[in-house]
Amino acid sequence: MQTIERGAARDRLGLAKGFVAAYGVVSAVVFGAIAARALTGGEVSSFMWIRSGVVVASAVVSWWLLSAAARGSRAAYLRMRLIAIVAPVAIVGVDLIPGVCPLWFLLAQTGCAIVLAGAAVPLARLRATFPK
């Protein structure tokens, strides 16, 4: 396993890390909004707590995977590429189930999903960097 040092590949990994960092920030803000809402007596379901906590945790895992990919791990790259494609669909798909969550939470989670999906583009362009 060798560290990725080539210019374009390094830039693409940096861009993907930027998207994942933004994903982490947005997901933490959503979690904070749920906490603030709960503290002020607003209605917050256990689904919202669990869901937003899982999204924050997935941001941490995504960052870790991208860091491993930057060190040359093909397996971490493949996992992160899959996560960047599948997780946004799953995030929005589950929240679209009628009655599961309020509209504001759906919109906030959709924001998280859009930011994470942005990482899929630079990751897709890194295929040649991680050959079989």
Short mmCIF file of C-alpha atoms in Angstrom, two decimals:
data_model
loop_
_atom_site.label_atom_id
_atom_site.label_comp_id
_atom_site.label_asym_id
_atom_site.label_seq_id
_atom_site.Cartn_x
_atom_site.Cartn_y
_atom_site.Cartn_z
CA MET A 1 0.00 0.00 0.00
CA GLN A 2 1.50 3.31 -1.10
CA THR A 3 0.38 6.82 -0.34
CA ILE A 4 -1.36 8.55 -3.26
CA GLU A 5 1.02 11.29 -4.34
CA ARG A 6 0.11 12.00 -7.97
CA GLY A 7 -1.30 15.48 -8.52
CA ALA A 8 -4.71 14.84 -10.08
CA ALA A 9 -5.44 11.82 -7.90
CA ARG A 10 -4.40 13.71 -4.78
CA ASP A 11 -6.63 16.64 -5.80
CA ARG A 12 -9.62 14.37 -6.37
CA LEU A 13 -9.14 12.71 -3.00
CA GLY A 14 -8.89 16.17 -1.44
CA LEU A 15 -12.12 17.23 -3.13
CA ALA A 16 -13.87 14.06 -1.93
CA LYS A 17 -12.56 14.73 1.59
CA GLY A 18 -13.98 18.25 1.37
CA PHE A 19 -17.41 16.86 0.51
CA VAL A 20 -17.19 14.33 3.35
CA ALA A 21 -16.10 17.06 5.79
CA ALA A 22 -19.10 19.16 4.71
CA TYR A 23 -21.28 16.07 5.12
CA GLY A 24 -19.99 15.71 8.67
CA VAL A 25 -20.67 19.37 9.47
CA VAL A 26 -24.18 19.32 8.02
CA SER A 27 -25.02 16.07 9.80
CA ALA A 28 -23.71 17.46 13.10
CA VAL A 29 -25.84 20.59 12.62
CA VAL A 30 -28.91 18.40 12.05
CA PHE A 31 -28.10 16.43 15.19
CA GLY A 32 -27.68 19.71 17.08
CA ALA A 33 -31.03 20.96 15.76
CA ILE A 34 -32.70 17.81 17.07
CA ALA A 35 -31.05 18.28 20.46
CA ALA A 36 -32.10 21.94 20.58
CA ARG A 37 -35.64 21.04 19.57
CA ALA A 38 -35.81 18.38 22.29
CA LEU A 39 -34.46 20.77 24.92
CA THR A 40 -37.05 23.41 24.03
CA GLY A 41 -39.95 20.98 24.24
CA GLY A 42 -40.33 20.35 20.53
CA GLU A 43 -41.50 17.03 19.21
CA VAL A 44 -38.56 14.72 18.44
CA SER A 45 -38.99 11.02 17.73
CA SER A 46 -36.57 8.25 18.56
CA PHE A 47 -36.28 7.67 14.80
CA MET A 48 -34.91 11.18 14.36
CA TRP A 49 -32.37 10.74 17.17
CA ILE A 50 -31.16 7.40 15.88
CA ARG A 51 -31.19 8.44 12.24
CA SER A 52 -29.21 11.63 12.79
CA GLY A 53 -26.75 9.82 15.06
CA VAL A 54 -26.15 7.16 12.41
CA VAL A 55 -25.58 9.85 9.77
CA VAL A 56 -22.98 11.57 12.00
CA ALA A 57 -21.29 8.20 12.60
CA SER A 58 -21.28 7.46 8.88
CA ALA A 59 -19.50 10.78 8.28
CA VAL A 60 -16.75 9.71 10.68
CA VAL A 61 -16.43 6.32 8.98
CA SER A 62 -16.39 7.99 5.56
CA TRP A 63 -13.57 10.29 6.64
CA TRP A 64 -11.62 7.31 7.96
CA LEU A 65 -12.13 5.39 4.70
CA LEU A 66 -10.97 8.34 2.60
CA SER A 67 -7.90 8.72 4.78
CA ALA A 68 -7.10 5.04 4.24
CA ALA A 69 -7.69 5.45 0.50
CA ALA A 70 -5.25 8.38 0.48
CA ARG A 71 -2.69 6.01 1.96
CA GLY A 72 -3.31 3.69 -1.00
CA SER A 73 -5.92 1.26 0.31
CA ARG A 74 -7.92 -0.04 -2.65
CA ALA A 75 -10.47 -1.70 -0.34
CA ALA A 76 -11.13 1.60 1.47
CA TYR A 77 -11.49 3.37 -1.87
CA LEU A 78 -14.00 0.81 -3.15
CA ARG A 79 -16.04 0.97 0.06
CA MET A 80 -16.09 4.76 0.05
CA ARG A 81 -17.08 4.89 -3.60
CA LEU A 82 -19.99 2.55 -2.85
CA ILE A 83 -21.02 4.54 0.22
CA ALA A 84 -20.99 7.82 -1.73
CA ILE A 85 -23.41 6.33 -4.25
CA VAL A 86 -25.70 4.19 -2.09
CA ALA A 87 -25.94 6.12 1.19
CA PRO A 88 -27.53 9.29 -0.26
CA VAL A 89 -30.25 7.21 -1.91
CA ALA A 90 -30.83 5.30 1.33
CA ILE A 91 -30.90 8.47 3.44
CA VAL A 92 -33.56 10.12 1.32
CA GLY A 93 -35.44 6.90 0.56
CA VAL A 94 -36.07 6.00 4.19
CA ASP A 95 -37.06 9.55 5.10
CA LEU A 96 -39.62 9.58 2.27
CA ILE A 97 -41.68 6.86 3.98
CA PRO A 98 -44.93 8.64 4.88
CA GLY A 99 -45.26 9.55 8.53
CA VAL A 100 -41.69 8.67 9.51
CA CYS A 101 -40.41 12.20 9.97
CA PRO A 102 -41.46 15.83 9.59
CA LEU A 103 -40.71 17.78 6.41
CA TRP A 104 -37.96 19.87 8.00
CA PHE A 105 -36.07 16.73 8.99
CA LEU A 106 -36.48 15.25 5.50
CA LEU A 107 -35.08 18.45 3.97
CA ALA A 108 -32.15 18.55 6.40
CA GLN A 109 -31.29 14.91 5.75
CA THR A 110 -31.62 15.52 2.00
CA GLY A 111 -29.02 18.27 2.39
CA CYS A 112 -26.69 15.74 4.00
CA ALA A 113 -27.34 13.28 1.17
CA ILE A 114 -26.63 15.85 -1.55
CA VAL A 115 -23.32 16.84 0.00
CA LEU A 116 -22.25 13.20 0.35
CA ALA A 117 -23.31 12.44 -3.21
CA GLY A 118 -20.94 15.17 -4.33
CA ALA A 119 -18.04 12.97 -3.21
CA ALA A 120 -19.08 10.28 -5.69
CA VAL A 121 -17.93 12.34 -8.70
CA PRO A 122 -14.24 12.76 -7.78
CA LEU A 123 -14.18 9.21 -6.42
CA ALA A 124 -15.47 7.79 -9.70
CA ARG A 125 -12.63 9.55 -11.49
CA LEU A 126 -10.07 7.75 -9.33
CA ARG A 127 -10.67 4.28 -10.76
CA ALA A 128 -7.37 4.17 -12.62
CA THR A 129 -5.51 5.11 -9.43
CA PHE A 130 -6.72 1.92 -7.70
CA PRO A 131 -6.33 -0.89 -10.29
CA LYS A 132 -7.20 -4.50 -9.51
#
